[in-house]
CSV table of C-alpha atoms in Angstrom, one decimal:
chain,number,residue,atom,x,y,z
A,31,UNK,CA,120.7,-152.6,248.9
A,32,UNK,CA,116.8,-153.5,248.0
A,33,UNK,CA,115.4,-153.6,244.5
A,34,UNK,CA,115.3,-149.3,244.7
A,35,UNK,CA,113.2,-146.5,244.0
A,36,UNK,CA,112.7,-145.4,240.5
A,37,UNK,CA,111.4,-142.5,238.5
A,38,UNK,CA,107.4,-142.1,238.2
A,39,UNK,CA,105.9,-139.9,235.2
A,40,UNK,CA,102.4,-139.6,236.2
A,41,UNK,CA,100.0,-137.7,233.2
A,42,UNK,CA,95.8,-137.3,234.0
A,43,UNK,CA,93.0,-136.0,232.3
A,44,UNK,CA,91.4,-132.7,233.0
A,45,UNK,CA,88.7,-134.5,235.3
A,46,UNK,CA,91.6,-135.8,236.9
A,47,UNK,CA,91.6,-139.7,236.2
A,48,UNK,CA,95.1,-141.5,235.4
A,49,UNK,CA,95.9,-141.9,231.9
A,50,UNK,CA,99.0,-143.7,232.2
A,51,UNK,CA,101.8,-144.6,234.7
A,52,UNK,CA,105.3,-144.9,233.3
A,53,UNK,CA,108.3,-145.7,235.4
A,54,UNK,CA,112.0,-145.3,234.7
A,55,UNK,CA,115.3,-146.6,236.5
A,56,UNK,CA,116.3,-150.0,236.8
A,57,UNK,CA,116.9,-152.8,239.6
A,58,UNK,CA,119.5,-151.9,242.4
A,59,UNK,CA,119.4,-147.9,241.5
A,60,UNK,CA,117.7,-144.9,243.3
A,61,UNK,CA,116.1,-142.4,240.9
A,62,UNK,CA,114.8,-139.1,242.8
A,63,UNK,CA,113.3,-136.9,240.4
A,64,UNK,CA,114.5,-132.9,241.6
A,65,UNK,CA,112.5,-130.4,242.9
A,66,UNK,CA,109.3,-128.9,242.9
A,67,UNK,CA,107.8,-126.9,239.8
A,68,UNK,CA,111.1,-128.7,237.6
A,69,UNK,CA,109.0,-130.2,234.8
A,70,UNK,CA,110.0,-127.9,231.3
A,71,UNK,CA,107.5,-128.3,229.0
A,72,UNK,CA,109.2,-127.9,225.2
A,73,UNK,CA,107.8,-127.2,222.0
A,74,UNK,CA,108.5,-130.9,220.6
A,75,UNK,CA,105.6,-131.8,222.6
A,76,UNK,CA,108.5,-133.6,225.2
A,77,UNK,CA,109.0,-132.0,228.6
A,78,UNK,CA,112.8,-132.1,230.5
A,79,UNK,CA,113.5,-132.3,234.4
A,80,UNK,CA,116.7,-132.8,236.8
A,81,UNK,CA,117.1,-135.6,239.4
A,82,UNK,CA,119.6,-137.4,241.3
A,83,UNK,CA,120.9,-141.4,240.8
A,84,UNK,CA,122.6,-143.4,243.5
A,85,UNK,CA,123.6,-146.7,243.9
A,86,UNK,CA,126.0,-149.1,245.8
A,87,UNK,CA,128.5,-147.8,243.7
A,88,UNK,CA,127.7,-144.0,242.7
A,89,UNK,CA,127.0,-142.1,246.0
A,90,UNK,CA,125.4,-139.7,243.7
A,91,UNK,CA,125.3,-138.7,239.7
A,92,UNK,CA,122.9,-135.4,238.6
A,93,UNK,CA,120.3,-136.8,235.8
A,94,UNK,CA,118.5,-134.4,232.8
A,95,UNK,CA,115.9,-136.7,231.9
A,96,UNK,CA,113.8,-135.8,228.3
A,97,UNK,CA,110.5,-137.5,227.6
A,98,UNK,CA,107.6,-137.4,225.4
A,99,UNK,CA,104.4,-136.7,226.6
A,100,UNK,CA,103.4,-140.1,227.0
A,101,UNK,CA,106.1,-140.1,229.2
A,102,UNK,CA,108.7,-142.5,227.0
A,103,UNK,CA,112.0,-141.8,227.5
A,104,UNK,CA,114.4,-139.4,224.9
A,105,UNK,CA,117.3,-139.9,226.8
A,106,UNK,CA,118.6,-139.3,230.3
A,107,UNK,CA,122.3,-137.8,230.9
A,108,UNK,CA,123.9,-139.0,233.7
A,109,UNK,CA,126.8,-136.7,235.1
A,110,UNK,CA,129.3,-137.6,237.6
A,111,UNK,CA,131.4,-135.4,239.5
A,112,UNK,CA,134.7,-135.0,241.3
A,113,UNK,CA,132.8,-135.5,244.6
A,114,UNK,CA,131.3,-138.3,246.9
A,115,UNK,CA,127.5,-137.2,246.1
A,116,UNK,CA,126.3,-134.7,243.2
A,117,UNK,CA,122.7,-134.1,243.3
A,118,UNK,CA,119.9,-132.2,240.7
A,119,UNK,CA,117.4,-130.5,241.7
A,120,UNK,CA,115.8,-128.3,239.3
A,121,UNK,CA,116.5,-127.5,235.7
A,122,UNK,CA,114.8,-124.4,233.6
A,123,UNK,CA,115.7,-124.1,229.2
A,124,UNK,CA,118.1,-121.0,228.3
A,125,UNK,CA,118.0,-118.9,225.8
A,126,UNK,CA,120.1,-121.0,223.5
A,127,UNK,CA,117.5,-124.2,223.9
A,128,UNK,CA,119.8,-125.1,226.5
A,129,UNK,CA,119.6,-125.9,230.1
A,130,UNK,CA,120.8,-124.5,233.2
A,131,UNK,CA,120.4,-127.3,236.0
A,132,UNK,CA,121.1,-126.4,239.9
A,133,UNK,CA,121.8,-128.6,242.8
A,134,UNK,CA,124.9,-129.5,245.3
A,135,UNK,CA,128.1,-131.2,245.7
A,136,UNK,CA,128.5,-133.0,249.3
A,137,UNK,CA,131.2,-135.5,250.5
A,138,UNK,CA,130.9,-137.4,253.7
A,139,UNK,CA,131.6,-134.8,256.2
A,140,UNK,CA,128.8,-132.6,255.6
A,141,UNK,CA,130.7,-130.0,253.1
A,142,UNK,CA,129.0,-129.4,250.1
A,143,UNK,CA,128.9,-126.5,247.6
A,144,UNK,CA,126.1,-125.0,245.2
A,145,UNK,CA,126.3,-126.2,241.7
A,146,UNK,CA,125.5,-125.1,238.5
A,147,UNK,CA,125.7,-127.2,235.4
A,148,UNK,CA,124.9,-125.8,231.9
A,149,UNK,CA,124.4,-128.1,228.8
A,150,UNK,CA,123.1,-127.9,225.3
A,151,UNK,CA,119.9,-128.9,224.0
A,152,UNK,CA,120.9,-132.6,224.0
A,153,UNK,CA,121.9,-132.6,227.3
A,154,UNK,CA,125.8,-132.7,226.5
A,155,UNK,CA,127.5,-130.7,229.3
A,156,UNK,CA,128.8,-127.4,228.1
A,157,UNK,CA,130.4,-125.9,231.9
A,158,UNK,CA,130.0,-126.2,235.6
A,159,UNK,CA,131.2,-124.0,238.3
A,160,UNK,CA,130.0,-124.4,242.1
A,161,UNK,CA,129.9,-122.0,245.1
A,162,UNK,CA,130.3,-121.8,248.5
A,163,UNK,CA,132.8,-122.3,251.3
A,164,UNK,CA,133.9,-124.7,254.1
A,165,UNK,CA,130.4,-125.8,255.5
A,166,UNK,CA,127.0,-127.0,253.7
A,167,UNK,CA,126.0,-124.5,251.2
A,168,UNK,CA,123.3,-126.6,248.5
A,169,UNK,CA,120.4,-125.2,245.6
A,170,UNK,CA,117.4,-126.2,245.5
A,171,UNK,CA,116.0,-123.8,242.4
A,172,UNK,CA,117.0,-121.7,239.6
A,173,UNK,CA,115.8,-119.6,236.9
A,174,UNK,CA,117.1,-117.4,234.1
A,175,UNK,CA,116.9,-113.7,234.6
A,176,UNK,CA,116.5,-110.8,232.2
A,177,UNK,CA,119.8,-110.1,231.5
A,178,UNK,CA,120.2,-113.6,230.1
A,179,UNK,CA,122.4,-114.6,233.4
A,180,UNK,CA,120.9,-116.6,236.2
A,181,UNK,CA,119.3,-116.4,239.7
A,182,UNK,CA,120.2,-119.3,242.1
A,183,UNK,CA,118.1,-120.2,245.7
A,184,UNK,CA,119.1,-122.1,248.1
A,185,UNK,CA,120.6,-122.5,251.9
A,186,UNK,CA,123.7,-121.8,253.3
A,187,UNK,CA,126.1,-122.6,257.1
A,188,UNK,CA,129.0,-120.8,255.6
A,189,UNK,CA,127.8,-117.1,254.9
A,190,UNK,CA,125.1,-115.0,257.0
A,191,UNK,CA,123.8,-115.1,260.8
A,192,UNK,CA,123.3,-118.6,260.8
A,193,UNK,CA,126.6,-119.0,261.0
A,194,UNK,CA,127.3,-117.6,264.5
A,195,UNK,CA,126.4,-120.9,266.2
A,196,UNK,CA,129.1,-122.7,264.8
A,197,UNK,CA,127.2,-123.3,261.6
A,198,UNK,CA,124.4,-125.7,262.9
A,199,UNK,CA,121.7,-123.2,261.0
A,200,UNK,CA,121.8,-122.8,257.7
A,201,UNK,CA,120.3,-118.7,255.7
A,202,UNK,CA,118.5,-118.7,252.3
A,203,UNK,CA,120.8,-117.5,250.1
A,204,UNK,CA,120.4,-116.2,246.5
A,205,UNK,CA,123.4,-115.7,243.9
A,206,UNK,CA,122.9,-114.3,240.6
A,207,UNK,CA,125.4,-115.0,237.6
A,208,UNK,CA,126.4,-113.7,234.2
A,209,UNK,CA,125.3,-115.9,231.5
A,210,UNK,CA,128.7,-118.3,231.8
A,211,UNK,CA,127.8,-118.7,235.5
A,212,UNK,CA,130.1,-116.0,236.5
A,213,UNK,CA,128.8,-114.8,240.6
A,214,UNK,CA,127.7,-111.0,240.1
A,215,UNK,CA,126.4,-110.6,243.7
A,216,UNK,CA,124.3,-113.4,246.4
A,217,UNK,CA,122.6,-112.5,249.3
A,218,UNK,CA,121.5,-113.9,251.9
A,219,UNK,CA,118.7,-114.1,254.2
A,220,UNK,CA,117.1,-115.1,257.8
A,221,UNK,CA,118.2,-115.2,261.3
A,222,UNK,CA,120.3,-117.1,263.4
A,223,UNK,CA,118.1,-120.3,263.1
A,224,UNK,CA,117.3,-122.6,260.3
A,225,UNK,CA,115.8,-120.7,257.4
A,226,UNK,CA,115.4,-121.8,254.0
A,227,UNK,CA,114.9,-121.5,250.4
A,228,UNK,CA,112.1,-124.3,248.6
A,229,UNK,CA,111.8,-122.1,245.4
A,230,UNK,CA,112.0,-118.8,243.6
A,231,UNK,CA,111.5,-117.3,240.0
A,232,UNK,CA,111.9,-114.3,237.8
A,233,UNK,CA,109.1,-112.1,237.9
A,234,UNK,CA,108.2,-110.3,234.4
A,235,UNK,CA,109.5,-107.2,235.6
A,236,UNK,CA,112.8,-108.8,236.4
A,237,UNK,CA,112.9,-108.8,240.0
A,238,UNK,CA,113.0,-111.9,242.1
A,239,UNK,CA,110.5,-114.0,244.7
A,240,UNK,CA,110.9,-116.9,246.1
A,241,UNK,CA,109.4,-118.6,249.3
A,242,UNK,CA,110.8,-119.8,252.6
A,243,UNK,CA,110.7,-120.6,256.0
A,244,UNK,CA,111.9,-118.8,259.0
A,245,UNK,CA,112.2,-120.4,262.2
A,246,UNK,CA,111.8,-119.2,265.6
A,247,UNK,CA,112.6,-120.2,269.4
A,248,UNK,CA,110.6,-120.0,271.9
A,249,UNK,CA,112.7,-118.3,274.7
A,250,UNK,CA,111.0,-120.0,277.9
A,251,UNK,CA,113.3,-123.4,275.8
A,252,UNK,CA,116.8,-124.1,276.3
A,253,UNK,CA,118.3,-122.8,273.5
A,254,UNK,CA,118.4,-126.2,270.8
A,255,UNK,CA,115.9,-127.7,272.2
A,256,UNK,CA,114.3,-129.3,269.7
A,257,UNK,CA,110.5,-129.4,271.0
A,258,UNK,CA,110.6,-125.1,271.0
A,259,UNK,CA,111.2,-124.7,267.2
A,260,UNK,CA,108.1,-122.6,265.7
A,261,UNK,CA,108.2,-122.3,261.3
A,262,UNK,CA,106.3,-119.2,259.8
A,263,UNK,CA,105.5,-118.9,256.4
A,264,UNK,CA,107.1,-116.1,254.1
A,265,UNK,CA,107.4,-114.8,250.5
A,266,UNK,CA,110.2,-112.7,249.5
A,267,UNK,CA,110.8,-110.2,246.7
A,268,UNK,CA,114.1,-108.6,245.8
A,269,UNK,CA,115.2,-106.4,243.1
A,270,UNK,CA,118.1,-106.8,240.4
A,271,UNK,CA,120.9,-106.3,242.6
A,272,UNK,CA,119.2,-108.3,245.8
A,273,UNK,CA,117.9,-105.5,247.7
A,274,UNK,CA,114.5,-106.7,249.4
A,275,UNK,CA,111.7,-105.5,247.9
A,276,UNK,CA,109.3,-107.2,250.9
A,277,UNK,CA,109.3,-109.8,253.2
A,278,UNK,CA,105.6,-110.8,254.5
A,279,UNK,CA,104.8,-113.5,256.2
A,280,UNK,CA,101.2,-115.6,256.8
A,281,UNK,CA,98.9,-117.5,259.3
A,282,UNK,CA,100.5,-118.2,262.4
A,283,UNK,CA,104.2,-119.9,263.4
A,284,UNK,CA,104.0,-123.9,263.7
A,285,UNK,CA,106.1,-126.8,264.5
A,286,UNK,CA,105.4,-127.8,260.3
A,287,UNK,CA,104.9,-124.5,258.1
A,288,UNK,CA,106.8,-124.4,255.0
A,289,UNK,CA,106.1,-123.3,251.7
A,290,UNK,CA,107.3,-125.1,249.0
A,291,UNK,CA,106.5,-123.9,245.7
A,292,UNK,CA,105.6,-120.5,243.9
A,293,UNK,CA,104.6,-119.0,240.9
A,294,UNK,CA,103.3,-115.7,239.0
A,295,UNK,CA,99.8,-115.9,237.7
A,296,UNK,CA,99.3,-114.2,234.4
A,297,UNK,CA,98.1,-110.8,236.4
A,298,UNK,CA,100.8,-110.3,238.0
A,299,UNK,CA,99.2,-112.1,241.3
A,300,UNK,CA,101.5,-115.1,243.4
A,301,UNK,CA,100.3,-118.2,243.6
A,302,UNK,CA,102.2,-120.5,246.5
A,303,UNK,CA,101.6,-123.8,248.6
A,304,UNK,CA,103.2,-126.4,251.0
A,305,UNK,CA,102.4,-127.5,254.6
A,306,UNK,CA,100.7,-126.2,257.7
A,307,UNK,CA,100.3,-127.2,261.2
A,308,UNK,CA,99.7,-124.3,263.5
A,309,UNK,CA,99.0,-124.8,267.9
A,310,UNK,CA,95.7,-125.6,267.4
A,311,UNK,CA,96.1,-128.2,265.1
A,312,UNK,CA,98.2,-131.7,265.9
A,313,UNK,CA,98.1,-132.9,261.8
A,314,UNK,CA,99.6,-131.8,259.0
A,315,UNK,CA,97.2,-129.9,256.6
A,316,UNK,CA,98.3,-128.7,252.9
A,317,UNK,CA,97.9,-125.3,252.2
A,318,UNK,CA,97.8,-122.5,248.9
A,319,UNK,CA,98.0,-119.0,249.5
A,320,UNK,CA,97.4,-116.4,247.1
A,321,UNK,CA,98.7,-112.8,247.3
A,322,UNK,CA,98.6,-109.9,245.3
A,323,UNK,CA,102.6,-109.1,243.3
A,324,UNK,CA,103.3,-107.0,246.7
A,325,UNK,CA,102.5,-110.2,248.8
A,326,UNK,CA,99.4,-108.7,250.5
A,327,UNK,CA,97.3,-112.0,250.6
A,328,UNK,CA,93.8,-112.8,248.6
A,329,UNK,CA,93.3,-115.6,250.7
A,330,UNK,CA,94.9,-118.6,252.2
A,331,UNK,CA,93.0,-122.2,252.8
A,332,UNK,CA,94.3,-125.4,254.4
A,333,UNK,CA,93.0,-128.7,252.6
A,334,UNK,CA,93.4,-132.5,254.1
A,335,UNK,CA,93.5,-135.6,252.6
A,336,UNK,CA,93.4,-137.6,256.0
A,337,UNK,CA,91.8,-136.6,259.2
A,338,UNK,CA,93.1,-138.7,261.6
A,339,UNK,CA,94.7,-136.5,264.5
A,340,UNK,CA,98.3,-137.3,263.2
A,341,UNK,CA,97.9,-138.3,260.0
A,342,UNK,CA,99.6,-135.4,257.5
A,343,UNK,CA,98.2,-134.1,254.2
A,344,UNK,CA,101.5,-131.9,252.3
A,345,UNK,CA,101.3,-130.2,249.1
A,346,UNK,CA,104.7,-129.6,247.3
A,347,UNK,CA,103.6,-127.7,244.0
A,348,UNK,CA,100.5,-125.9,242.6
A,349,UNK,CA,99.8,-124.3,239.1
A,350,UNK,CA,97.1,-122.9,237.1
A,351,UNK,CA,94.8,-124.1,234.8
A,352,UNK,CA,93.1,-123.0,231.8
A,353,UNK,CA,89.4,-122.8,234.2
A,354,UNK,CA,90.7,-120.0,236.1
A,355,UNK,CA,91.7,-122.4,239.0
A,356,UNK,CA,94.5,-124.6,240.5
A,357,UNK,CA,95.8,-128.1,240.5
A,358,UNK,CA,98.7,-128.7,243.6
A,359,UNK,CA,100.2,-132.1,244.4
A,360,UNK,CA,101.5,-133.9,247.0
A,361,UNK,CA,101.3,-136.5,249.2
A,362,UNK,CA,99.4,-138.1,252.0
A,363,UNK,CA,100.8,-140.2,255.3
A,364,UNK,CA,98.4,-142.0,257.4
A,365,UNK,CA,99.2,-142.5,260.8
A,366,UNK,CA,96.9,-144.7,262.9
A,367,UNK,CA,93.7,-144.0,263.8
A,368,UNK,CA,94.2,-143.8,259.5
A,369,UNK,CA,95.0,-146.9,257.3
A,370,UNK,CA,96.8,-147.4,254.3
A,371,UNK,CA,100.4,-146.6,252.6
A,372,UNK,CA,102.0,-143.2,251.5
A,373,UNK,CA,99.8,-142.2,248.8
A,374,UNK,CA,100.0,-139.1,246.0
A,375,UNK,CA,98.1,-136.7,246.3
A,376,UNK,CA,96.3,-134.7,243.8
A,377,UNK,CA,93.8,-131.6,244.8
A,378,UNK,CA,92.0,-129.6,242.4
A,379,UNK,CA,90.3,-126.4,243.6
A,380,UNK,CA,88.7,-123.0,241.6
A,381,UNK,CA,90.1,-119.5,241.4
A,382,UNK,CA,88.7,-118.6,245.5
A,383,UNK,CA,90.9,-122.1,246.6
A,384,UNK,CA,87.7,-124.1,247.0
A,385,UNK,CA,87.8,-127.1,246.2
A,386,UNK,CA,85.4,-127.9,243.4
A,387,UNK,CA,82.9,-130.8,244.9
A,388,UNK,CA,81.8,-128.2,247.7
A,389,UNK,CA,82.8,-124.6,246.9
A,390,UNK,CA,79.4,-123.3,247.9
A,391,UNK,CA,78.6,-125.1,250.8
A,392,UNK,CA,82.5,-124.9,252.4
A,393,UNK,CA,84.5,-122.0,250.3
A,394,UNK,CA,86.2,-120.9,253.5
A,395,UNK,CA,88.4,-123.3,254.7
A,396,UNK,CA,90.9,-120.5,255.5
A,397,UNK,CA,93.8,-120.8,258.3
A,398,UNK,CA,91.6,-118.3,261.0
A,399,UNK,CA,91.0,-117.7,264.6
A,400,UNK,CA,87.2,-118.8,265.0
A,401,UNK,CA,84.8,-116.6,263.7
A,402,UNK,CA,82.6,-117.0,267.1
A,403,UNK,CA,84.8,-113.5,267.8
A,404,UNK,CA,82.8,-111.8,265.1
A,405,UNK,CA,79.6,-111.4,264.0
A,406,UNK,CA,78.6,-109.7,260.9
A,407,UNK,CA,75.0,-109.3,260.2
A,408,UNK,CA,72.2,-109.3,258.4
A,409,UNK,CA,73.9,-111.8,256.6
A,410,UNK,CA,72.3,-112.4,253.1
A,411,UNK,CA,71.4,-108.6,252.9
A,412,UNK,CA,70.8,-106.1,250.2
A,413,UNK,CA,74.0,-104.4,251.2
A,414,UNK,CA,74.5,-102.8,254.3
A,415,UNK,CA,75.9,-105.4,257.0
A,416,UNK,CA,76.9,-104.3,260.9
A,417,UNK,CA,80.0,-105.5,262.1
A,418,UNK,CA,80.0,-106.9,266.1
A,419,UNK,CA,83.0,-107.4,267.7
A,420,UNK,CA,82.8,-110.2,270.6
A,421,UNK,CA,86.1,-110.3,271.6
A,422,UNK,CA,88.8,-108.2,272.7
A,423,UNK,CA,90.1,-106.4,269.3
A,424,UNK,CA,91.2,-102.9,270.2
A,425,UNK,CA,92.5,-102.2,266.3
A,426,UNK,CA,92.7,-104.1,262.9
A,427,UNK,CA,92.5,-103.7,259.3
A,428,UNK,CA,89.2,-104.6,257.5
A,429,UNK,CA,89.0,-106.0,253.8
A,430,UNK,CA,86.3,-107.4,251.3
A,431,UNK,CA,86.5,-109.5,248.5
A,432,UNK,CA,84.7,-110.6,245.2
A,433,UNK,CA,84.3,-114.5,244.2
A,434,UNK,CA,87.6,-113.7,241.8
A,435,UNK,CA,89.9,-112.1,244.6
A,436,UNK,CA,89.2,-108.6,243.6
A,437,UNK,CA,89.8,-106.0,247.0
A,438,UNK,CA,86.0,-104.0,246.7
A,439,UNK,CA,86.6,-102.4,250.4
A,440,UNK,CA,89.7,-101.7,252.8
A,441,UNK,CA,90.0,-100.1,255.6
A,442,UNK,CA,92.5,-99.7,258.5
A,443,UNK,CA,90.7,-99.7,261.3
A,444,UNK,CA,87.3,-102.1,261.7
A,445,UNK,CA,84.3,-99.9,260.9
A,446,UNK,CA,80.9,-100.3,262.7
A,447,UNK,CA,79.1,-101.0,259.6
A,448,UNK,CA,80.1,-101.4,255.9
A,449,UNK,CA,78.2,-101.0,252.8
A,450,UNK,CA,78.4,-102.9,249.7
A,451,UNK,CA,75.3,-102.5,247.7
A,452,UNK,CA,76.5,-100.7,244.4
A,453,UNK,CA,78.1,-103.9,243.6
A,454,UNK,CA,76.6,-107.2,242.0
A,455,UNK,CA,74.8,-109.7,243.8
A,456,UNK,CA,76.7,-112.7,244.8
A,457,UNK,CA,79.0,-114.2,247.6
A,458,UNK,CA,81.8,-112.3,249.2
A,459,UNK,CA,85.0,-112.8,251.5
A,460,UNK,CA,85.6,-110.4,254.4
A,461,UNK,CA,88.9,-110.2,256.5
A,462,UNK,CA,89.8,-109.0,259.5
A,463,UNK,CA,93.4,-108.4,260.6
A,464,UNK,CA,93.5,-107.5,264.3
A,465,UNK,CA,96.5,-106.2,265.5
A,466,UNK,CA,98.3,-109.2,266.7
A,467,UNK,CA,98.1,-110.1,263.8
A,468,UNK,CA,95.8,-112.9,264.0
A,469,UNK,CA,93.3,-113.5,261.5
A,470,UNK,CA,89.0,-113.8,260.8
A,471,UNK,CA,87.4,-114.8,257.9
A,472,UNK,CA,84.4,-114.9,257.0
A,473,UNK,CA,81.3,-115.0,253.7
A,474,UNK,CA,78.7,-112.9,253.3
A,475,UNK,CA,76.1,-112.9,250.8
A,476,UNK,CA,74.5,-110.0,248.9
A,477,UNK,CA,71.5,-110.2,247.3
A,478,UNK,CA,68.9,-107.7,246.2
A,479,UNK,CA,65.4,-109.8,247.0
């Protein structure tokens, strides 16, 4: 075994320069922090996350790490199970000042179960229960819910359609509990190929979101081929008792499209992010997408880190900040014509998605068929603009938006022309839908001189 991986607690300014670097686990050991959006921020001014620890001896043990801000160690609770691997992936603080952590239980042939652990607010384990069947069934995220019980995402082979091909394709699946961990109902959701779970919360009106991927086959493939497998991004949103409120999904299916992480925004909107790579595209870009609480999306950009044609650029979590914009994180991997090692990656953009250094110049970086298709014009103007299709739309759905993500103008079919001029001078966002469902984007500029 080599020297290991350990723990990295990472803490920047607002400008974005390192304050410090603090690392934790020792020689011989692997430390995996859990998932994404896990860090619990307490009122002590220390913060709490789940993770995993594995060695040559301990296939697997769940950690609760607490820290300060300065990212010194409280203590870290190590707790081993009754099978060959236990893993932690996320962690949120009950009700009691406890926490509730989630992961899975796995031995060596594949098997595994969803678990729950709950412990007190020093980390001392209070119960456990776990859930699942015969095949793979694993958590990735959990949350408290309004009745003080608990909502639980994750994949499974053992229940839904995934399991008609013998299992090889795991559903998302959701399972909500009392607040002793008690299954009230689970769902699950997808098709008969590999669709998963990355994340989900409680919304403040007590229904559920989380966001996935589906997969798709390209039928002109032999069925598991691997080279005909397409990803699409998707947000869910179900009720109490797990009936679906929507499903929508974004951009266009690609060999890399996940999202990762998501989260409500203080008006209600959903902020989301992970990975795209689309047909057009060989390299892996990051992406944030921003929809309204139905899912109907504000706008969706694609960032990179590295430009080589196979280098990747992912994002794995985004959240607000007290500007009105976002800070996601990732990580970059350069693949030659690109140099270098692995690296973190840290992107800071404003409320639209653009990224702060050229907002103006390059605010639409969106995921869109090119623009040549459509011309909109005079573009600045006072107000009035003519819309000129150059390609072969026969139908579509026509929206504007303000520089905050407000919807000024929507339409369901793409008018001729389209006035603006009783509204302030500045830069809008135009979209048009067609009805393949493919996607242009575009500024305009209104100005009264």
């Amino acid at each position: 075994m080599g020297p290991g991986l350990k723990t990295v607690f990472v803490r920047l300014d607002p400008t974005g320069n390192i304050l410090f670097i603090k690392l934790h686990g020792v020689c011989l050991h692997n430390y995996s922090p859990g998932g994404y959006s896990g860090l619990n921020l307490q009122d002590d001014s220390s913060c709490v996350f789940a993770g995993t620890l594995n060695d040559s001896i301990n296939p697997g043990d769940v950690l609760l790490y607490k820290l300060t801000l300065n990212g010194d160690s409280i203590w870290i609770k190590q707790f081993s199970g009754d099978t060959l691997f236990q893993s932690g992936w996320e962690c949120k603080q009950t009700r009691d000042k406890g926490f509730i952590i989630t992961g899975s239980t796995h031995t060596y042939d594949s098997q595994g179960d969803v678990l729950l652990m709950k412990v007190d607010l020093n980390g001392n384990l209070q119960w456990e229960k776990h859930f699942g069947e015969v095949s793979k069934d694993l958590a990735v995220s959990i949350d408290t819910a309004i009745d003080g019980g608990y909502i639980i995402f994750g994949s499974t082979a053992s229940f839904g359609t995934g399991t008609n091909t013998n299992n090889l394709f795991p559903n998302c699946y959701v399972i909500k509990t009392d607040r002793l961990g008690v299954e009230q109902w689970s769902r699950t959701f997808g098709d008969v190929y590999d669709d998963e779970i990355w994340n989900g919360f409680t919304c403040r009106d007590g229904s559920f979101v989380f966001a996935v991927f589906y997969t798709y086959y390209d039928p002109y493939y032999p069925t598991l081929c691997c080279t005909d497998e397409y990803n699409k991004l998707c947000i869910v949103k179900i009720d109490t008792a797990g009936n679906t409120i929507f499903e929508k999904q974004y951009g266009r299916q690609g060999s890399l499209n996940w999202l990762y992480s998501i989260k409500e925004l203080p008006n209600g909107d959903l902020i989301s992010t992970g990975w795209y790579r689309d047909t057009l595209v060989v390299h892996v870009r990051g992406v944030i997408l921003r929809t309204n609480s139905m899912g109907d999306s504000l706008w969706m950009h694609t960032y990179e880190h590295l430009h080589g044609p196979y280098s990747g650029s992912y994002l794995y979590d985004v959240a607000p900040t007290n500007d009105g914009g976002f800070i996601a994180t990732g990580f970059s991997l350069p693949l030659s014509p690109d140099t270098g090692q692995q690296a973190v990656w840290i992107l800071k953009v404003d409320s639209n998605g653009c990224e702060i250094s050229n907002c103006i110049l390059n605010s639409i970086n969106d995921i869109s068929y090119g623009n040549e298709a459509i011309r909109i014009y005079p573009n600045p103007s006072i107000g009035f603009y003519k819309i000129e299709i150059k390609s072969l739309i026969s139908s579509g759905r026509f929206e504007v938006y303000s520089s905050t993500g407000e919807c000024i103008l929507l339409s369901n079919k793409i008018p001729v022309s389209f006035n603006i001029g009783r509204f302030s001078d500045g830069i809008y966002f135009y979209k048009i839908t067609d009805d393949k469902f493919r996607e242009y984007r575009g500024k305009i500029i209104k100005c009264s001189n």
